[in-house]
Amino acid sequence: MKLTVVSGRSGSGKSVALRVLEDLGYYCVDNLPVELLTPWLTQQQNRHEQIAVSLDMRNLPNSPAEVEQLLTLIRSTVSTTIIFLDAADSVLLRRYSETRRRHPLTRAHPTLTEAVAAETELLAPVREQADLFLDTGEMTIYQFSATLRERVSGSPSSSMVLIFESFGFKHGIPNDADFVFDVRFLPNPYWQPELRGYTGNDQPVIDFFNHQPTVGEFIEQLKSMLIKWLPQLQQNDRSYVTVAIGCTGGCHRSVFIANSLAEHFRTEREVQLRHRNLEGNH
């Protein structure tokens, strides 16, 4: 088991860091009482390969010496990496002013400036032992997420899942769709009596569409659009993107086009395929 400790001054981005680590497959725990930390880690030895916990003002001992002792104990218990996040005092003060949240030490210190200074002193041992230090002051949330992900996993991008879903407009538009494309203007095999009983999964309908130039042209344009803009969505920390393709009943045109797009993008991305209005969905 490997442990990653996420620490840093309040407002530096620890919650964002835990979300990034969770997306990378870590079992994440926030604000675990410090007296429970080491026995809890012992219990997790054979349950999780990668664990991330936060250590900050909410669950640390009351003196720098005790903090240092705690870190020594943790490192002796499990293989540990410490990530320390920080930003300039002016940045932290501005963030607290913008969010109007209370600093954890404001009850003991009359001003926010004094609270930040007291926190700096208490967290000094954690900062000194940090294996990775990140200054988040000049980063957007997306830049910070990408930077941390790259440092931890070696890749700045998360594994975004691309979902293609066929549906029929007469049954309603999927609520979870990010993109919706209406293909009711394309040739409809439903009006071919010999094809009506088939679906877009069946070879006779596939052959029908393969002989329709407008269908192939439309699919190529959809591919080009997605190839251009999916990287932008991925940079904005999207975990899933759902592309919904709709025809009248959700059996022929939408199914064929969703299948075609899924087949193309499977070579470079994680793809899921759903046919909402067919029995035995993929």
Coordinates of C-alpha atoms in Angstrom, one line a residue:
M1 CA 0.0 0.0 0.0
K2 CA 1.1 3.5 -0.8
L3 CA 0.0 6.6 1.1
T4 CA -0.2 10.1 -0.3
V5 CA -0.6 12.9 2.3
V6 CA -2.1 16.1 0.9
S7 CA -1.4 19.1 3.0
G8 CA -1.0 22.9 2.7
R9 CA -2.3 26.1 4.0
S10 CA -6.1 26.7 3.9
G11 CA -7.2 28.0 0.5
S12 CA -4.3 26.4 -1.4
G13 CA -6.4 23.7 -3.2
K14 CA -6.4 20.6 -1.1
S15 CA -10.0 19.7 -1.9
V16 CA -9.2 20.0 -5.6
A17 CA -6.1 17.8 -5.1
L18 CA -8.2 15.1 -3.4
R19 CA -10.7 15.1 -6.3
V20 CA -7.8 14.7 -8.8
L21 CA -6.3 11.8 -6.8
E22 CA -9.7 10.1 -6.5
D23 CA -10.1 10.3 -10.3
L24 CA -6.7 8.6 -10.6
G25 CA -8.0 5.6 -8.5
Y26 CA -6.9 6.6 -5.0
Y27 CA -9.1 5.9 -2.0
C28 CA -9.4 9.4 -0.5
V29 CA -10.2 10.4 3.0
D30 CA -10.6 14.0 4.1
N31 CA -10.4 15.3 7.7
L32 CA -9.8 12.0 9.4
P33 CA -9.2 12.6 13.2
V34 CA -5.5 12.5 13.8
E35 CA -5.8 10.0 16.7
L36 CA -7.5 7.6 14.3
L37 CA -5.0 8.0 11.5
T38 CA -2.3 5.5 12.2
P39 CA -4.6 2.6 13.4
W40 CA -6.8 3.3 10.4
L41 CA -3.8 3.0 8.1
T42 CA -2.9 -0.3 9.7
Q43 CA -6.4 -1.6 8.9
Q44 CA -6.2 -0.6 5.3
Q45 CA -2.9 -2.5 4.5
N46 CA -4.6 -5.2 2.5
R47 CA -7.7 -3.3 1.3
H48 CA -6.4 -0.5 -0.9
E49 CA -3.3 -0.1 -3.1
Q50 CA -3.3 3.7 -3.1
I51 CA -4.7 5.9 -0.3
A52 CA -4.7 9.7 0.0
V53 CA -5.5 11.6 3.2
S54 CA -5.5 15.3 4.0
L55 CA -3.6 16.8 6.9
D56 CA -4.4 20.3 7.7
M57 CA -5.6 22.6 10.5
R58 CA -8.7 20.6 11.1
N59 CA -7.0 17.4 12.1
L60 CA -3.4 18.2 13.1
P61 CA -1.9 18.3 16.6
N62 CA -1.6 21.7 18.3
S63 CA 2.2 22.2 18.1
P64 CA 4.8 21.9 15.3
A65 CA 6.7 19.3 17.4
E66 CA 3.7 17.0 17.6
V67 CA 3.1 17.4 13.9
E68 CA 6.7 16.3 13.2
Q69 CA 6.3 13.3 15.5
L70 CA 3.1 12.4 13.6
L71 CA 4.8 12.5 10.2
T72 CA 7.6 10.3 11.5
L73 CA 5.1 7.8 12.8
I74 CA 3.2 7.7 9.5
R75 CA 6.4 7.2 7.4
S76 CA 7.3 4.3 9.7
T77 CA 3.9 2.7 9.1
V78 CA 3.5 2.9 5.4
S79 CA 5.4 4.1 2.2
T80 CA 4.4 7.8 2.2
T81 CA 4.6 10.7 -0.3
I82 CA 3.7 14.2 1.0
I83 CA 2.3 16.8 -1.3
F84 CA 2.3 20.3 0.0
L85 CA 0.2 23.0 -1.6
D86 CA 0.7 26.7 -1.0
A87 CA 0.3 30.2 -2.4
A88 CA 1.4 33.7 -1.5
D89 CA -0.3 35.2 1.6
S90 CA -2.0 37.8 -0.6
V91 CA -3.5 35.1 -2.8
L92 CA -4.8 33.1 0.2
L93 CA -6.3 36.3 1.8
R94 CA -8.0 37.2 -1.5
R95 CA -9.4 33.7 -1.9
Y96 CA -10.9 33.9 1.6
S97 CA -12.3 37.3 0.9
E98 CA -13.9 36.1 -2.3
T99 CA -15.5 33.0 -0.9
R100 CA -16.3 34.6 2.5
R101 CA -15.4 31.4 4.3
R102 CA -14.0 31.4 7.8
H103 CA -10.4 30.4 8.3
P104 CA -10.0 27.4 10.7
L105 CA -7.9 29.6 13.1
T106 CA -10.1 32.7 13.2
R107 CA -11.5 31.8 16.5
A108 CA -8.1 31.9 18.1
H109 CA -6.8 34.9 16.2
P110 CA -8.6 38.2 15.7
T111 CA -7.6 38.8 12.1
L112 CA -7.3 36.7 9.0
T113 CA -3.7 37.8 8.5
E114 CA -2.8 36.5 12.0
A115 CA -4.6 33.3 11.4
V116 CA -2.7 32.7 8.1
A117 CA 0.6 33.4 9.9
A118 CA -0.2 31.0 12.8
E119 CA -1.1 28.3 10.2
T120 CA 2.2 28.8 8.4
E121 CA 4.1 28.1 11.6
L122 CA 2.1 25.0 12.5
L123 CA 2.5 23.5 9.0
A124 CA 6.2 24.2 8.8
P125 CA 7.2 20.6 9.6
V126 CA 4.9 19.2 6.9
R127 CA 6.3 21.7 4.3
E128 CA 9.9 20.8 5.2
Q129 CA 9.2 17.1 4.7
A130 CA 7.2 17.5 1.5
D131 CA 8.2 15.3 -1.5
L132 CA 6.2 17.5 -3.9
F133 CA 5.6 21.2 -3.5
L134 CA 3.1 23.1 -5.7
D135 CA 2.4 26.8 -5.7
T136 CA -1.2 27.2 -6.8
G137 CA -1.2 31.0 -6.7
E138 CA -1.0 31.7 -10.4
M139 CA -2.9 28.6 -11.6
T140 CA -6.5 28.2 -12.6
I141 CA -8.3 25.2 -11.1
Y142 CA -7.9 23.4 -14.5
Q143 CA -4.2 24.2 -14.7
F144 CA -3.6 23.0 -11.2
S145 CA -5.5 19.8 -11.8
A146 CA -3.5 19.1 -14.9
T147 CA -0.2 19.9 -13.2
L148 CA -0.9 17.6 -10.2
R149 CA -2.2 14.8 -12.4
E150 CA 1.0 15.0 -14.5
R151 CA 3.2 14.9 -11.5
V152 CA 1.4 12.0 -10.0
S153 CA 0.5 9.9 -13.0
G154 CA 2.9 11.2 -15.7
S155 CA 0.0 12.5 -17.9
P156 CA -1.7 15.9 -17.7
S157 CA -5.0 14.6 -18.9
S158 CA -7.6 12.4 -17.2
S159 CA -9.1 9.4 -19.0
M160 CA -12.2 11.0 -20.4
V161 CA -14.9 8.5 -21.3
L162 CA -16.7 9.2 -24.6
I163 CA -20.3 7.9 -24.7
F164 CA -22.3 7.6 -27.9
E165 CA -26.0 7.2 -27.4
S166 CA -28.7 6.7 -30.0
F167 CA -32.3 7.7 -29.2
G168 CA -35.6 8.5 -30.8
F169 CA -37.0 12.0 -30.6
K170 CA -40.5 10.6 -30.1
H171 CA -39.3 9.1 -26.8
G172 CA -37.6 12.4 -25.6
I173 CA -34.1 13.7 -25.6
P174 CA -31.6 12.1 -23.1
N175 CA -31.2 14.3 -20.0
D176 CA -27.4 13.6 -19.7
A177 CA -26.5 14.5 -23.3
D178 CA -23.6 17.1 -23.8
F179 CA -24.1 17.1 -27.6
V180 CA -27.4 16.3 -29.4
F181 CA -27.4 15.8 -33.2
D182 CA -30.7 15.4 -35.1
V183 CA -30.3 13.0 -38.0
R184 CA -34.0 12.9 -39.1
F185 CA -33.1 14.6 -42.3
L186 CA -31.1 11.6 -43.6
P187 CA -32.5 8.8 -45.7
N188 CA -34.8 6.6 -43.6
P189 CA -34.7 2.8 -44.3
Y190 CA -38.0 2.5 -42.3
W191 CA -39.8 3.5 -45.6
Q192 CA -38.2 0.5 -47.3
P193 CA -40.6 -2.4 -46.6
E194 CA -37.8 -5.0 -46.7
L195 CA -35.7 -3.1 -44.2
R196 CA -38.4 -1.9 -41.7
G197 CA -38.0 -4.9 -39.4
Y198 CA -34.3 -4.5 -39.1
T199 CA -32.2 -2.0 -37.0
G200 CA -29.1 0.0 -37.5
N201 CA -27.2 -3.0 -36.1
D202 CA -28.2 -5.3 -38.9
Q203 CA -26.3 -5.8 -42.1
P204 CA -29.1 -5.0 -44.6
V205 CA -29.5 -1.6 -43.0
I206 CA -25.8 -1.1 -42.7
D207 CA -25.5 -1.8 -46.4
F208 CA -28.3 0.7 -47.1
F209 CA -26.5 3.5 -45.3
N210 CA -23.1 2.7 -46.8
H211 CA -24.6 3.5 -50.2
Q212 CA -26.0 6.9 -49.1
P213 CA -23.3 9.6 -49.7
T214 CA -25.1 12.1 -47.5
V215 CA -24.8 9.7 -44.5
G216 CA -21.1 9.2 -45.0
E217 CA -20.5 12.9 -45.4
F218 CA -22.4 13.8 -42.2
I219 CA -20.5 11.2 -40.2
E220 CA -17.2 12.6 -41.4
Q221 CA -18.2 16.1 -40.4
L222 CA -19.2 14.9 -36.9
K223 CA -15.9 13.1 -36.6
S224 CA -14.0 16.3 -37.5
M225 CA -16.0 18.4 -35.0
L226 CA -15.4 16.0 -32.2
I227 CA -11.7 15.5 -33.0
K228 CA -11.2 19.3 -32.8
W229 CA -13.1 20.0 -29.6
L230 CA -12.8 16.9 -27.4
P231 CA -9.2 17.9 -26.3
Q232 CA -10.6 21.2 -25.0
L233 CA -13.3 19.5 -23.0
Q234 CA -10.7 17.1 -21.6
Q235 CA -8.5 20.0 -20.5
N236 CA -11.4 21.3 -18.5
D237 CA -11.4 18.2 -16.4
R238 CA -14.4 16.5 -18.0
S239 CA -14.7 12.8 -17.0
Y240 CA -17.5 12.0 -19.4
V241 CA -18.8 13.4 -22.6
T242 CA -22.1 12.1 -24.0
V243 CA -22.9 12.5 -27.7
A244 CA -26.5 11.8 -28.4
I245 CA -27.7 10.9 -31.9
G246 CA -31.4 11.1 -32.5
C247 CA -33.7 10.0 -35.3
T248 CA -37.5 9.5 -35.2
G249 CA -37.7 6.1 -33.4
G250 CA -34.2 5.5 -32.4
C251 CA -33.8 2.2 -34.3
H252 CA -32.1 2.9 -37.7
R253 CA -30.3 6.1 -38.5
S254 CA -29.2 7.1 -35.0
V255 CA -28.1 3.5 -34.2
F256 CA -26.0 3.3 -37.4
I257 CA -24.3 6.6 -36.9
A258 CA -23.6 6.0 -33.1
N259 CA -22.1 2.7 -34.1
S260 CA -19.9 4.3 -36.8
L261 CA -18.6 7.0 -34.4
A262 CA -17.9 4.6 -31.6
E263 CA -16.0 2.3 -33.9
H264 CA -13.8 5.2 -35.1
F265 CA -13.0 6.7 -31.7
R266 CA -12.4 3.4 -29.9
T267 CA -8.9 3.3 -31.4
E268 CA -7.9 6.4 -29.4
R269 CA -10.3 6.8 -26.5
E270 CA -12.3 4.9 -23.9
V271 CA -15.7 4.6 -25.5
Q272 CA -19.1 3.4 -24.3
L273 CA -22.0 2.8 -26.7
R274 CA -25.7 2.9 -25.7
H275 CA -28.8 2.4 -27.9
R276 CA -31.5 3.8 -25.6
N277 CA -34.6 2.7 -27.6
L278 CA -33.4 -0.8 -28.6
E279 CA -33.9 -3.9 -26.5
G280 CA -30.6 -5.5 -25.3
N281 CA -28.7 -2.2 -25.1
H282 CA -24.9 -2.4 -25.8

